[in-house]
Short mmCIF file of C-alpha atoms and ligand atoms in Angstrom, two decimals:
data_model
loop_
_atom_site.label_atom_id
_atom_site.label_comp_id
_atom_site.label_asym_id
_atom_site.label_seq_id
_atom_site.Cartn_x
_atom_site.Cartn_y
_atom_site.Cartn_z
CA MET A 1 20.51 7.05 -62.93
CA ALA A 2 16.88 7.33 -61.81
CA GLU A 3 14.34 4.85 -63.26
CA PRO A 4 12.62 6.28 -66.36
CA LEU A 5 9.18 7.75 -65.66
CA ILE A 6 6.44 6.25 -67.86
CA VAL A 7 3.04 7.92 -68.28
CA THR A 8 0.58 5.93 -70.43
CA ILE A 9 -2.35 7.28 -72.45
CA ASP A 10 -4.64 4.75 -74.14
CA GLY A 11 -7.88 5.21 -76.01
CA PRO A 12 -9.67 4.75 -79.33
CA ALA A 13 -8.89 6.36 -82.68
CA GLY A 14 -9.31 10.11 -82.90
CA VAL A 15 -9.76 10.78 -79.18
CA GLY A 16 -6.84 13.23 -79.03
CA LYS A 17 -4.17 11.02 -77.47
CA SER A 18 -1.33 12.33 -79.64
CA THR A 19 -2.14 15.98 -79.01
CA MET A 20 -2.25 15.38 -75.27
CA ALA A 21 0.82 13.12 -75.22
CA LYS A 22 2.90 15.75 -77.05
CA ARG A 23 1.82 18.50 -74.74
CA LEU A 24 2.20 16.52 -71.55
CA ALA A 25 5.64 15.36 -72.67
CA GLY A 26 6.54 19.00 -73.31
CA GLU A 27 5.47 19.94 -69.80
CA LEU A 28 7.53 17.07 -68.34
CA ALA A 29 10.47 17.72 -70.74
CA ILE A 30 10.56 14.07 -71.89
CA PRO A 31 9.84 12.40 -75.27
CA TYR A 32 6.42 11.06 -76.24
CA LEU A 33 6.00 7.72 -77.96
CA ASP A 34 3.25 7.51 -80.59
CA THR A 35 2.88 3.72 -80.84
CA GLY A 36 0.09 4.05 -83.42
CA ALA A 37 2.73 5.61 -85.67
CA MET A 38 4.85 2.46 -85.24
CA PHE A 39 1.97 0.22 -86.40
CA ARG A 40 1.17 2.70 -89.20
CA ALA A 41 4.80 2.78 -90.35
CA ILE A 42 4.99 -1.01 -90.53
CA ALA A 43 1.67 -1.22 -92.38
CA TRP A 44 2.72 1.51 -94.79
CA LYS A 45 6.17 0.03 -95.46
CA LEU A 46 4.87 -3.52 -95.98
CA GLY A 47 1.88 -2.38 -98.03
CA GLN A 48 -1.72 -3.40 -98.43
CA GLY A 49 -2.45 -7.06 -97.63
CA ALA A 50 0.68 -7.67 -95.52
CA TRP A 51 -1.61 -8.61 -92.62
CA GLU A 52 -2.38 -11.81 -94.57
CA TRP A 53 1.24 -12.93 -94.93
CA ASP A 54 2.32 -16.05 -93.05
CA ASP A 55 4.25 -15.64 -89.79
CA PRO A 56 7.76 -16.42 -91.14
CA SER A 57 7.37 -13.86 -93.97
CA LEU A 58 6.16 -11.20 -91.55
CA GLU A 59 8.93 -11.98 -89.05
CA ALA A 60 11.60 -11.77 -91.76
CA ALA A 61 10.27 -8.39 -92.93
CA LEU A 62 10.09 -7.04 -89.37
CA GLU A 63 13.74 -7.89 -88.75
CA GLU A 64 14.63 -5.11 -91.17
CA PHE A 65 12.91 -2.44 -89.06
CA GLU A 66 14.54 -0.36 -86.36
CA PHE A 67 12.80 2.50 -84.57
CA ALA A 68 14.61 5.37 -82.85
CA LEU A 69 13.48 8.32 -80.76
CA SER A 70 15.06 11.75 -80.33
CA GLY A 71 14.06 15.13 -78.90
CA THR A 72 11.43 15.90 -76.28
CA GLY A 73 7.83 17.19 -76.07
CA PRO A 74 6.33 18.39 -79.36
CA GLU A 75 9.83 18.23 -80.91
CA THR A 76 10.10 14.48 -80.39
CA VAL A 77 11.05 12.66 -83.60
CA LEU A 78 10.25 8.98 -84.19
CA SER A 79 12.37 7.48 -86.97
CA LEU A 80 12.25 4.21 -88.82
CA ASN A 81 15.60 2.99 -90.15
CA GLY A 82 17.02 6.48 -89.77
CA THR A 83 14.19 8.34 -91.56
CA PRO A 84 11.77 10.49 -89.51
CA LEU A 85 8.14 9.41 -89.93
CA GLY A 86 5.95 12.08 -91.50
CA ASN A 87 2.46 12.67 -92.83
CA GLU A 88 2.64 9.80 -95.32
CA ILE A 89 1.38 7.44 -92.58
CA ARG A 90 -1.48 9.74 -91.50
CA THR A 91 -4.24 8.70 -93.90
CA GLU A 92 -7.45 6.89 -92.89
CA ASP A 93 -6.45 3.99 -95.17
CA VAL A 94 -3.08 3.54 -93.47
CA GLY A 95 -4.91 3.76 -90.12
CA MET A 96 -7.07 0.81 -91.13
CA TRP A 97 -4.07 -1.13 -92.48
CA ALA A 98 -2.33 -0.48 -89.15
CA SER A 99 -5.35 -1.82 -87.28
CA ASN A 100 -5.20 -4.91 -89.52
CA VAL A 101 -1.48 -5.64 -88.98
CA ALA A 102 -2.03 -4.93 -85.27
CA THR A 103 -4.20 -8.08 -85.03
CA ARG A 104 -1.12 -10.22 -85.83
CA PRO A 105 0.68 -11.54 -82.72
CA VAL A 106 4.10 -11.52 -84.47
CA VAL A 107 3.76 -7.82 -85.19
CA ARG A 108 2.60 -7.09 -81.65
CA SER A 109 5.47 -8.99 -80.06
CA PHE A 110 8.01 -7.28 -82.32
CA LEU A 111 6.65 -3.85 -81.36
CA LYS A 112 6.29 -4.81 -77.71
CA ARG A 113 10.04 -5.46 -77.59
CA ALA A 114 10.79 -2.20 -79.43
CA GLN A 115 8.48 -0.15 -77.19
CA GLN A 116 9.71 -1.68 -73.94
CA ASN A 117 13.29 -1.17 -75.10
CA LEU A 118 12.61 2.55 -75.65
CA GLY A 119 10.86 2.71 -72.26
CA SER A 120 13.90 1.23 -70.55
CA ARG A 121 16.13 3.98 -71.98
CA PHE A 122 13.86 7.06 -71.91
CA SER A 123 11.22 8.54 -69.66
CA LEU A 124 8.13 8.60 -71.89
CA VAL A 125 4.56 9.68 -72.34
CA ALA A 126 3.52 6.55 -74.26
CA GLU A 127 0.23 6.59 -76.15
CA GLY A 128 -1.65 3.83 -77.93
CA ARG A 129 -4.12 1.03 -77.22
CA ASP A 130 -2.30 -1.30 -74.81
CA MET A 131 0.27 0.92 -73.10
CA GLY A 132 -1.23 0.63 -69.61
CA THR A 133 -2.39 -2.98 -69.93
CA VAL A 134 0.40 -4.84 -71.76
CA ILE A 135 3.47 -2.75 -72.59
CA PHE A 136 4.00 -0.75 -69.39
CA PRO A 137 1.72 -2.39 -66.78
CA GLN A 138 4.04 -1.10 -64.05
CA ALA A 139 3.68 2.59 -65.10
CA PRO A 140 2.80 4.75 -62.09
CA CYS A 141 0.51 7.02 -64.03
CA LYS A 142 -2.09 5.75 -66.56
CA PHE A 143 -4.90 7.45 -68.43
CA PHE A 144 -7.66 6.18 -70.67
CA LEU A 145 -9.28 8.82 -72.90
CA ASP A 146 -12.65 8.17 -74.49
CA ALA A 147 -15.30 10.05 -76.50
CA SER A 148 -18.29 9.08 -78.63
CA VAL A 149 -17.78 8.12 -82.28
CA ASP A 150 -19.75 11.21 -83.36
CA VAL A 151 -17.54 13.60 -81.39
CA ARG A 152 -14.35 11.96 -82.63
CA ALA A 153 -15.50 12.02 -86.27
CA GLU A 154 -16.39 15.70 -86.01
CA ARG A 155 -13.00 16.55 -84.52
CA ARG A 156 -11.26 14.54 -87.24
CA LEU A 157 -13.27 16.31 -89.95
CA LEU A 158 -12.15 19.66 -88.59
CA GLN A 159 -8.51 18.55 -88.48
CA LEU A 160 -8.67 17.33 -92.08
CA GLN A 161 -10.33 20.54 -93.22
CA LEU A 162 -7.55 22.54 -91.56
CA MET A 163 -5.02 20.47 -93.52
CA GLY A 164 -6.95 21.26 -96.72
CA ARG A 165 -8.18 17.66 -97.01
CA PRO A 166 -11.98 17.74 -97.23
CA ALA A 167 -13.75 14.58 -96.02
CA ASP A 168 -17.23 13.20 -95.57
CA LEU A 169 -18.51 13.11 -91.99
CA ASP A 170 -20.59 9.93 -92.38
CA GLU A 171 -17.69 8.15 -94.01
CA LEU A 172 -15.39 9.21 -91.16
CA LYS A 173 -17.91 7.93 -88.60
CA ALA A 174 -18.07 4.58 -90.39
CA GLN A 175 -14.25 4.32 -90.59
CA ILE A 176 -13.81 5.17 -86.91
CA ALA A 177 -16.53 2.69 -85.86
CA ARG A 178 -14.94 -0.06 -87.97
CA ARG A 179 -11.50 0.54 -86.49
CA ASP A 180 -12.92 0.74 -82.93
CA HIS A 181 -14.64 -2.58 -83.40
CA GLN A 182 -11.47 -4.30 -84.60
CA ASP A 183 -9.21 -2.67 -81.97
CA ARG A 184 -11.58 -3.53 -79.10
CA ASN A 185 -12.32 -7.09 -80.17
CA ARG A 186 -9.01 -8.52 -81.36
CA ALA A 187 -7.69 -11.58 -79.52
CA VAL A 188 -4.31 -10.09 -78.51
CA ALA A 189 -4.01 -6.91 -76.44
CA PRO A 190 -7.49 -5.51 -77.21
CA LEU A 191 -8.18 -1.86 -76.44
CA ARG A 192 -9.43 -1.56 -72.87
CA PRO A 193 -8.59 0.58 -69.84
CA ALA A 194 -6.05 -0.77 -67.35
CA GLN A 195 -7.64 -1.43 -63.96
CA ASP A 196 -5.60 1.36 -62.44
CA ALA A 197 -6.11 3.89 -65.27
CA VAL A 198 -7.78 7.26 -64.72
CA LEU A 199 -10.73 7.41 -67.16
CA VAL A 200 -11.32 10.74 -68.89
CA ASP A 201 -14.40 11.10 -71.10
CA THR A 202 -13.45 14.01 -73.36
CA SER A 203 -16.80 14.24 -75.22
CA ASP A 204 -17.84 17.41 -73.41
CA LEU A 205 -14.39 18.76 -72.57
CA ASP A 206 -12.22 21.15 -74.56
CA ARG A 207 -8.47 20.60 -74.98
CA GLU A 208 -7.54 22.77 -72.00
CA GLN A 209 -9.88 20.86 -69.71
CA VAL A 210 -8.51 17.50 -70.86
CA PHE A 211 -4.93 18.72 -70.44
CA SER A 212 -5.65 20.02 -66.92
CA ALA A 213 -7.16 16.65 -65.98
CA LEU A 214 -4.02 14.86 -67.18
CA LEU A 215 -1.63 17.26 -65.51
CA GLU A 216 -3.53 16.98 -62.25
CA GLY A 217 -3.37 13.18 -62.54
CA VAL A 218 0.39 13.24 -63.11
CA LYS A 219 0.95 15.51 -60.11
CA GLN A 220 -1.10 13.20 -57.90
CA GLY A 221 0.36 9.99 -59.41
O1 DC B 1 -3.35 5.59 -82.76
P1 DC B 1 -3.50 5.35 -84.27
O2 DC B 1 -4.88 5.65 -84.76
O3 DC B 1 -2.44 6.04 -85.06
O4 DC B 1 -3.25 3.75 -84.44
C1 DC B 1 -3.39 3.09 -85.67
C2 DC B 1 -3.77 1.62 -85.40
O5 DC B 1 -2.67 0.92 -84.81
C3 DC B 1 -4.94 1.40 -84.46
O6 DC B 1 -6.19 1.40 -85.11
C4 DC B 1 -4.64 0.07 -83.83
C5 DC B 1 -3.13 -0.04 -83.87
N1 DC B 1 -2.50 0.21 -82.57
C6 DC B 1 -2.46 -0.84 -81.68
O7 DC B 1 -3.01 -1.91 -81.95
N2 DC B 1 -1.81 -0.70 -80.50
C7 DC B 1 -1.22 0.45 -80.17
N3 DC B 1 -0.57 0.54 -79.01
C8 DC B 1 -1.28 1.56 -81.06
C9 DC B 1 -1.96 1.41 -82.25
#
């Protein structure tokens, strides 16, 4: 069997990684791996404050978790212990909790094993914060998406409005900036582009333009 193909997409919160990963995976007819959803699911299952537990307690809790992947492209389903993950993990609060648990090395090494295990079995478009730097450093095709906090907050506001969940723009900006700061400055696997990543600043690009840039990159990679 041919080696699985891994395409990585890293970048800060709200930059559009999931949308692009889904679509690119659809084009390539392979699954996408939303690693933020894995951190969110752990944070959500363990509950508020779990990031302050001691290492043995966290490790014992993590042993109970098993992630699985099925389907391809936009139909990819990520499950935890047999249950597909849904919108319950998609709140700003759970995003911040996820960023908090993501500072803990025991959580990161547990998920590193899980993510690399999936990558050894499936071709993937893997998106997150450390896909190109730590989890799949050997991937032949890496992207780093970026956009200003203002642009990302405005896009997020629009998304929430479409879901019928009104939000406050200034509050969203503050939440995104707080999460950026923590994700970029943590000691283990901080958010940064891999040396060999293609950088795409999406601030002034629409979705089609971003997608074309990624597709072009994959064809060349
Ligand atoms: O991509 P997201 O916003 O759903 O991710 C939620 C949090 O999970 C993010 O703020 C930091 C953490 N995370 C991480 O540390 N490493 C990853 N590969 C993916 C997410």
